[in-house]
Coordinates of C-alpha atoms in Angstrom, one line a residue:
Chain A
M271 CA -2.5 -11.4 93.2
A272 CA -2.8 -12.7 96.6
F273 CA -1.7 -11.5 100.2
I274 CA 0.4 -14.2 101.1
D275 CA 0.6 -14.2 105.6
Y276 CA 4.5 -15.1 105.5
Y277 CA 4.6 -15.6 108.8
K278 CA 1.8 -18.1 108.1
T279 CA 3.5 -19.7 105.8
L280 CA 6.5 -20.4 109.1
G281 CA 3.6 -21.0 111.0
I282 CA 5.4 -18.2 113.9
S283 CA 4.0 -15.5 115.6
K284 CA 4.7 -11.7 113.8
N285 CA 7.4 -11.5 116.7
A286 CA 8.9 -14.4 116.6
T287 CA 13.1 -13.6 116.4
N288 CA 15.7 -13.9 114.4
K289 CA 16.2 -17.1 115.9
E290 CA 12.8 -18.8 116.0
I291 CA 12.4 -17.6 112.4
K292 CA 15.1 -19.6 111.4
T293 CA 14.1 -23.2 113.2
A294 CA 11.2 -22.5 111.3
Y295 CA 12.4 -22.5 108.4
R296 CA 14.6 -25.5 109.2
K297 CA 12.1 -27.2 110.3
L298 CA 9.7 -27.2 107.9
A299 CA 12.2 -27.2 104.9
R300 CA 13.9 -30.6 106.6
K301 CA 9.9 -32.4 105.8
F302 CA 9.4 -30.3 102.6
H303 CA 12.7 -30.6 100.4
P304 CA 12.9 -31.9 97.1
D305 CA 15.3 -34.2 97.8
I306 CA 12.9 -35.4 100.8
N307 CA 9.9 -35.7 98.8
P308 CA 11.3 -37.0 94.9
D309 CA 8.2 -36.3 92.4
N310 CA 5.7 -35.1 95.2
K311 CA 4.5 -31.5 93.7
D312 CA 3.1 -30.3 96.7
A313 CA 5.9 -30.3 99.1
E314 CA 7.7 -28.8 96.4
L315 CA 5.2 -26.0 96.0
N316 CA 5.5 -25.6 99.7
F317 CA 9.1 -25.4 99.9
K318 CA 8.8 -22.6 97.0
N319 CA 6.9 -20.4 99.7
I320 CA 8.8 -21.4 103.0
N321 CA 11.7 -20.1 101.3
E322 CA 10.5 -17.4 99.6
A323 CA 9.4 -16.8 103.2
N324 CA 12.8 -17.2 105.2
Q325 CA 14.2 -15.1 102.5
V326 CA 12.0 -11.5 103.3
L327 CA 11.5 -12.9 107.2
S328 CA 14.9 -13.3 107.4
D329 CA 15.9 -9.8 106.4
P330 CA 15.4 -7.4 108.5
E331 CA 15.3 -4.9 105.8
N332 CA 13.0 -7.2 104.3
R333 CA 11.2 -7.6 107.1
K334 CA 10.5 -4.0 107.2
K335 CA 9.0 -3.8 104.5
Y336 CA 7.4 -6.4 104.1
D337 CA 5.3 -5.5 107.9
T338 CA 5.1 -1.5 106.6
Y339 CA 3.7 -3.2 103.5
G340 CA 2.8 -6.2 104.0
K341 CA -1.1 -6.6 104.1
N342 CA -2.0 -3.0 102.2
W343 CA 1.2 -3.8 99.9
K344 CA -1.1 -2.3 96.9
H345 CA -0.7 1.3 98.3
G346 CA 3.0 0.9 99.3
A347 CA 2.8 1.4 95.0
E348 CA 4.4 5.1 95.5
Y349 CA 7.6 3.5 97.9
Q350 CA 8.2 0.5 95.4
Q351 CA 8.5 2.7 92.6
A352 CA 11.4 4.7 95.0
Q353 CA 12.9 1.6 96.3
N354 CA 13.5 0.9 92.1
Q355 CA 15.3 3.7 91.2
Q356 CA 18.5 3.3 94.3
Q357 CA 20.3 -0.4 94.2
R358 CA 18.6 -4.2 95.2
Q359 CA 19.5 -4.0 99.1
H360 CA 21.7 -7.0 99.6
Q361 CA 20.8 -9.9 100.8
S362 CA 23.5 -10.9 103.2
Q363 CA 21.9 -14.6 103.8
N364 CA 22.4 -16.9 101.8
Q365 CA 19.5 -19.9 102.5
S366 CA 19.8 -21.1 99.1
G367 CA 17.6 -24.5 99.6
Q368 CA 16.1 -23.3 95.9
Q369 CA 17.2 -26.3 93.6
G370 CA 15.3 -26.5 90.8
F371 CA 14.0 -23.5 90.9
S372 CA 14.8 -20.9 88.4
E373 CA 12.6 -17.6 88.0
D374 CA 10.1 -18.7 89.3
A375 CA 11.0 -19.5 92.1
Y376 CA 8.7 -16.9 93.5
S377 CA 5.2 -15.4 94.1
D378 CA 4.1 -13.1 92.1
F379 CA 3.7 -11.4 95.1
F380 CA 7.5 -11.7 96.2
E381 CA 7.7 -10.1 92.6
S382 CA 6.3 -6.8 93.4
M383 CA 7.3 -6.4 96.7
F384 CA 11.2 -6.8 96.4
G385 CA 10.8 -7.5 92.1
G386 CA 12.6 -10.4 90.8
A387 CA 14.7 -13.6 90.7
S388 CA 17.3 -11.8 88.2
G389 CA 19.0 -8.8 88.1
S390 CA 20.2 -8.0 91.7
S391 CA 23.2 -9.3 93.4
R392 CA 21.2 -11.7 94.9
Q393 CA 22.2 -13.4 91.3
R394 CA 25.7 -12.8 92.0
Q395 CA 26.2 -14.0 95.2
R396 CA 24.5 -17.5 94.5
P397 CA 26.2 -20.4 94.2
R398 CA 25.8 -22.3 91.2
F399 CA 22.5 -25.0 91.1
K400 CA 20.9 -27.6 89.5
G401 CA 18.2 -27.8 87.1
Q402 CA 14.7 -28.2 87.3
D403 CA 14.1 -32.3 86.8
F404 CA 10.8 -33.0 84.6
N405 CA 8.4 -35.3 84.8
A406 CA 6.4 -36.5 81.8
E407 CA 4.9 -39.2 80.4
L408 CA 5.0 -41.3 77.7
H409 CA 2.0 -43.4 76.0
L410 CA 2.8 -46.3 74.0
K411 CA 0.4 -49.1 72.6
L412 CA 1.3 -52.7 74.2
K413 CA 2.8 -53.3 70.9
D414 CA 4.7 -50.3 70.7
V415 CA 7.1 -52.0 73.5
Y416 CA 7.7 -55.6 71.7
T417 CA 10.7 -53.9 69.5
S418 CA 13.4 -50.8 71.0
H419 CA 12.7 -47.7 69.3
Q420 CA 13.1 -44.5 68.0
Q421 CA 11.0 -41.3 69.2
V422 CA 11.2 -37.6 70.0
L423 CA 10.0 -36.5 72.1
T424 CA 9.0 -32.7 73.5
V425 CA 9.3 -31.5 76.6
N426 CA 9.4 -28.0 77.2
G427 CA 10.4 -26.5 74.0
K428 CA 13.3 -28.9 73.6
K429 CA 13.2 -32.3 70.6
I430 CA 14.2 -34.9 73.0
R431 CA 15.4 -38.1 70.8
L432 CA 15.3 -41.2 72.5
T433 CA 15.6 -44.9 72.0
V434 CA 12.4 -47.0 74.1
P435 CA 14.2 -49.7 74.6
A436 CA 11.4 -53.5 74.4
G437 CA 10.8 -55.1 77.5
V438 CA 9.5 -51.5 79.1
E439 CA 7.3 -51.5 81.8
N440 CA 3.7 -50.0 82.5
G441 CA 4.3 -47.7 85.1
Q442 CA 8.4 -47.3 84.9
V443 CA 9.7 -44.4 84.8
I444 CA 13.9 -43.7 83.6
K445 CA 16.2 -40.9 84.2
I446 CA 17.3 -38.9 81.0
K447 CA 19.9 -36.7 82.2
G448 CA 20.8 -33.6 82.0
K449 CA 17.7 -33.4 79.5
G450 CA 15.4 -31.0 82.9
D451 CA 15.5 -27.6 83.2
K452 CA 18.5 -25.7 82.9
G453 CA 21.5 -24.5 85.9
A454 CA 21.2 -21.7 88.1
N455 CA 24.3 -20.0 87.2
G456 CA 26.3 -22.4 85.5
G457 CA 24.4 -25.2 87.4
P458 CA 24.0 -28.7 85.3
N459 CA 20.6 -28.9 83.7
G460 CA 17.9 -30.7 85.8
D461 CA 16.9 -34.2 84.2
L462 CA 14.5 -35.8 82.8
Y463 CA 12.5 -38.8 84.2
L464 CA 10.4 -39.8 81.8
K465 CA 7.1 -42.3 83.2
F466 CA 6.1 -45.2 80.7
V467 CA 1.7 -45.4 80.5
I468 CA 1.1 -48.9 78.0
D469 CA -2.0 -49.6 76.8
N470 CA -2.9 -53.1 76.1
D471 CA -5.0 -53.1 73.7
T472 CA -3.4 -56.6 72.6
E473 CA -5.9 -59.8 73.9
F474 CA -3.2 -60.9 75.9
K475 CA -2.0 -59.6 79.8
R476 CA 2.0 -59.5 80.5
V477 CA 2.6 -59.6 84.0
G478 CA 6.0 -58.5 84.4
N479 CA 7.8 -60.6 80.7
D480 CA 5.6 -63.8 80.2
L481 CA 2.1 -63.2 78.0
Y482 CA -1.0 -65.1 79.5
Q483 CA -4.4 -65.2 75.8
K484 CA -7.1 -67.5 76.3
I485 CA -8.7 -69.8 73.6
T486 CA -11.3 -71.2 72.9
L487 CA -11.7 -74.7 72.0
D488 CA -14.6 -76.1 70.3
L489 CA -15.6 -79.6 72.6
Y490 CA -15.3 -81.6 69.1
T491 CA -10.9 -80.5 68.4
S492 CA -10.8 -80.6 72.9
I493 CA -12.3 -84.0 73.0
L494 CA -11.0 -85.8 70.1
G495 CA -7.0 -83.4 69.5
G496 CA -6.1 -81.1 66.7
E497 CA -4.5 -77.9 65.9
A498 CA -5.3 -74.5 66.5
T499 CA -2.8 -71.8 64.9
I500 CA -2.7 -68.4 67.1
D501 CA -1.4 -64.8 66.7
T502 CA 1.3 -63.5 68.9
F503 CA 3.6 -60.6 69.0
N504 CA 5.9 -61.9 66.7
G505 CA 4.2 -64.5 63.9
K506 CA 1.9 -66.7 64.1
V507 CA 1.7 -70.7 65.9
K508 CA 0.9 -73.9 65.9
L509 CA -0.8 -75.2 68.7
Q510 CA -1.0 -79.5 68.3
I511 CA -3.8 -79.9 71.3
K512 CA -3.8 -83.9 73.1
P513 CA -6.7 -85.7 73.2
E514 CA -9.2 -85.6 75.2
T515 CA -7.8 -81.9 76.9
K516 CA -9.3 -80.5 79.8
N517 CA -10.7 -77.3 80.5
E518 CA -8.7 -73.7 81.0
T519 CA -5.7 -76.4 80.8
K520 CA -2.5 -74.0 81.0
V521 CA -0.5 -74.6 78.3
K522 CA 3.6 -72.6 78.2
L523 CA 5.2 -71.5 75.3
K524 CA 8.8 -71.1 76.7
G525 CA 10.0 -68.0 75.0
K526 CA 7.5 -67.1 73.2
G527 CA 6.7 -64.3 75.7
F528 CA 7.9 -60.6 75.8
P529 CA 11.4 -59.4 75.2
V530 CA 13.3 -59.3 78.3
Y531 CA 13.9 -55.0 79.2
K532 CA 18.1 -54.6 78.7
N533 CA 18.3 -58.3 77.4
E534 CA 16.6 -58.6 74.4
E535 CA 17.6 -61.8 73.4
K536 CA 15.5 -63.5 76.5
F537 CA 12.2 -63.9 76.3
G538 CA 9.5 -64.6 78.9
D539 CA 6.8 -67.4 78.0
L540 CA 3.4 -67.3 76.4
I541 CA 0.9 -69.4 78.9
I542 CA -2.1 -70.3 77.0
T543 CA -5.8 -70.8 78.6
Y544 CA -7.7 -73.2 76.9
H545 CA -11.6 -72.6 76.9
I546 CA -14.5 -74.5 75.9
A547 CA -17.0 -73.9 74.0
M548 CA -20.1 -76.5 74.8
P549 CA -22.0 -76.8 71.7
T550 CA -25.5 -75.2 71.8
D551 CA -28.8 -74.4 69.1
L552 CA -28.4 -79.0 68.7
S553 CA -29.7 -80.3 66.1
K554 CA -31.9 -83.3 67.0
E555 CA -29.3 -85.9 65.3
E556 CA -26.8 -83.9 67.1
I557 CA -28.1 -84.8 70.0
A558 CA -29.7 -88.0 69.4
L559 CA -25.7 -88.8 69.2
F560 CA -24.9 -86.7 73.0
K561 CA -27.3 -89.9 74.2
E562 CA -26.3 -92.7 72.3
L563 CA -22.7 -91.6 73.6
Q564 CA -24.9 -91.6 77.2
K565 CA -25.8 -94.8 77.2
I566 CA -22.3 -96.1 75.7
K567 CA -20.5 -94.0 78.8
T568 CA -23.5 -95.4 81.3
K569 CA -23.6 -99.1 80.6
Chain B
M220 CA 34.8 -50.1 85.9
R221 CA 36.0 -48.2 82.3
Q222 CA 37.9 -45.0 83.3
E223 CA 36.6 -42.6 81.7
H224 CA 33.3 -42.7 83.8
L225 CA 35.7 -41.8 87.1
I226 CA 36.1 -37.8 87.5
A227 CA 38.3 -37.2 90.6
A228 CA 37.5 -36.5 93.5
Q229 CA 39.9 -32.8 93.6
T230 CA 37.7 -31.8 91.1
L231 CA 34.4 -32.6 92.0
C232 CA 35.5 -31.1 95.6
T233 CA 36.6 -27.8 94.3
H234 CA 33.9 -27.7 92.0
Y235 CA 31.1 -28.1 95.0
N236 CA 33.4 -26.7 97.3
I237 CA 33.6 -28.7 99.3
E238 CA 36.4 -30.8 102.2
I239 CA 38.6 -34.3 100.1
S240 CA 37.9 -35.2 103.9
F241 CA 34.2 -35.2 103.4
V242 CA 34.0 -36.9 100.6
A243 CA 36.6 -39.7 102.2
T244 CA 34.0 -39.9 105.4
L245 CA 31.0 -40.5 102.9
N246 CA 33.2 -43.1 101.8
Q247 CA 34.3 -44.8 105.1
M248 CA 30.2 -44.4 105.4
G249 CA 29.3 -46.1 102.8
L250 CA 27.9 -43.3 101.2
I251 CA 29.7 -43.4 98.3
Q252 CA 32.3 -45.3 96.9
I253 CA 35.8 -44.4 96.5
E254 CA 38.0 -46.3 93.6
I255 CA 41.3 -45.5 93.7
I256 CA 44.0 -44.8 90.6
E257 CA 48.0 -44.5 91.1
Q258 CA 46.9 -43.1 94.7
E259 CA 44.6 -41.2 93.0
Q260 CA 40.6 -40.8 93.6
F261 CA 38.2 -41.3 91.9
I262 CA 34.3 -41.0 91.9
N263 CA 32.5 -42.6 89.0
Q264 CA 29.8 -40.6 87.4
E265 CA 27.1 -41.5 88.0
Q266 CA 27.2 -41.9 92.4
I267 CA 27.4 -37.9 91.2
G268 CA 23.7 -37.2 91.8
N269 CA 23.8 -39.1 95.1
L270 CA 26.8 -36.6 94.9
E271 CA 25.0 -33.8 95.4
K272 CA 21.9 -35.0 96.7
I273 CA 24.4 -35.8 100.2
I274 CA 26.1 -32.4 100.1
R275 CA 22.4 -30.8 99.3
L276 CA 20.7 -32.8 102.6
Y277 CA 24.5 -31.6 104.7
N278 CA 24.5 -28.0 103.8
E279 CA 21.3 -27.5 103.9
L280 CA 19.4 -29.5 105.6
H281 CA 21.7 -29.6 108.6
V282 CA 21.5 -33.3 108.4
N283 CA 24.2 -34.9 110.1
L284 CA 26.1 -37.8 108.0
E285 CA 24.0 -40.5 109.8
G286 CA 21.1 -38.6 109.4
I287 CA 21.5 -38.7 105.5
D288 CA 22.5 -42.5 105.5
V289 CA 19.3 -43.1 106.9
V290 CA 17.3 -40.7 104.1
L291 CA 18.8 -42.9 101.7
N292 CA 17.8 -45.7 102.8
L293 CA 14.5 -45.1 103.7
L294 CA 14.0 -43.1 100.3
N295 CA 15.3 -46.7 98.8
K296 CA 12.7 -48.6 100.5
E297 CA 10.2 -46.0 99.9
K298 CA 11.4 -46.2 96.0
E299 CA 11.6 -50.3 96.2
L300 CA 7.8 -49.6 97.3
K301 CA 6.9 -48.0 94.7
N302 CA 8.1 -49.9 91.7
E303 CA 6.4 -53.2 93.9
V304 CA 3.4 -51.6 94.5
T305 CA 3.2 -50.4 89.9
S306 CA 4.1 -54.2 89.6
L307 CA 1.2 -54.8 91.9
K308 CA -1.2 -53.0 90.0
N309 CA 0.2 -53.8 86.5
R310 CA -1.0 -57.9 88.3
L311 CA -4.1 -56.6 89.3
R312 CA -5.2 -55.4 85.6
L313 CA -5.0 -58.8 84.8
Y314 CA -7.8 -59.5 86.7
E315 CA -9.6 -56.7 86.8
N316 CA -9.5 -57.3 83.0
D317 CA -11.6 -60.8 83.2

């Protein structure tokens, strides 16, 4: 349990006045408040620290105790024992800003000096707060998000059943209301922010709702035309290859791409790029025939 | 808009310990939208999160309503930029894997 210099946390001197403490706290609270810094863990930790510092230093009784035993808090055990027998000190100043923090809103150092957050009169005085929002990641394969399906997640020991909507994007975040931490003092529960991390282990590349695929054609099919069968997410598709198809030619298969998020009946397109493979290891006969073709072409 | 998603403004004022005039000012500034049905003011439940955020910024950080408007606009812009970065990263993967 490390000693925490609350004066340093607030960036003030040891003889700062109450007004200076208040000003410093407000300035830092505006900088690190969770509402101003969504999904920022560092800001959340800083906010917790400045709240704790303010809670101690803005209360004259707490500040006196901190100033007396702060640096040598280990030697203040006897003082602590005596204090524990008495009623907890009244917390006159109710600096809230503890949205999202409950029992672990205080460092071990704070708990050792001033007792826990629960069971004190401060608990009764505190207004209702929304519970902490949770952030979680759900790792899925690209194929998994082609169709809507049910998933059961375990977040902080709680099982949550949710429907993963088809067409969800990699990196997309959805909010599940009320599935965060429990609210404090009867406040509403926090929300769960679920980020989808989609691993693409298919031969398709996805951009929005469109899928891209490269198909290799042999030289003869590209020159003479023919057929090719490809696999898509919803079955096989037969392609008609036009004669004299050039390398890197693109064809668009309308509606064969990815489903549109929250509009599953609509689909993006599948864009096929033909890559023409040159024949290798030619036999003498093939070389002779190519030479023949060359002669015809240069006539 | 379905009516079961609406919460009486007065109920919210009691719950969050705010004045009805505060809600009216937020509506005038376009920070929240009030629905009026049979002369009673309602707020759509989808706006509750936003309202809570506004109350916290106002009470805890002492940001005035004009400041809150600026903060919320900047946060929205930040969110849009984050989405754009995610989308661009996804597009970039298309070329990185080649």
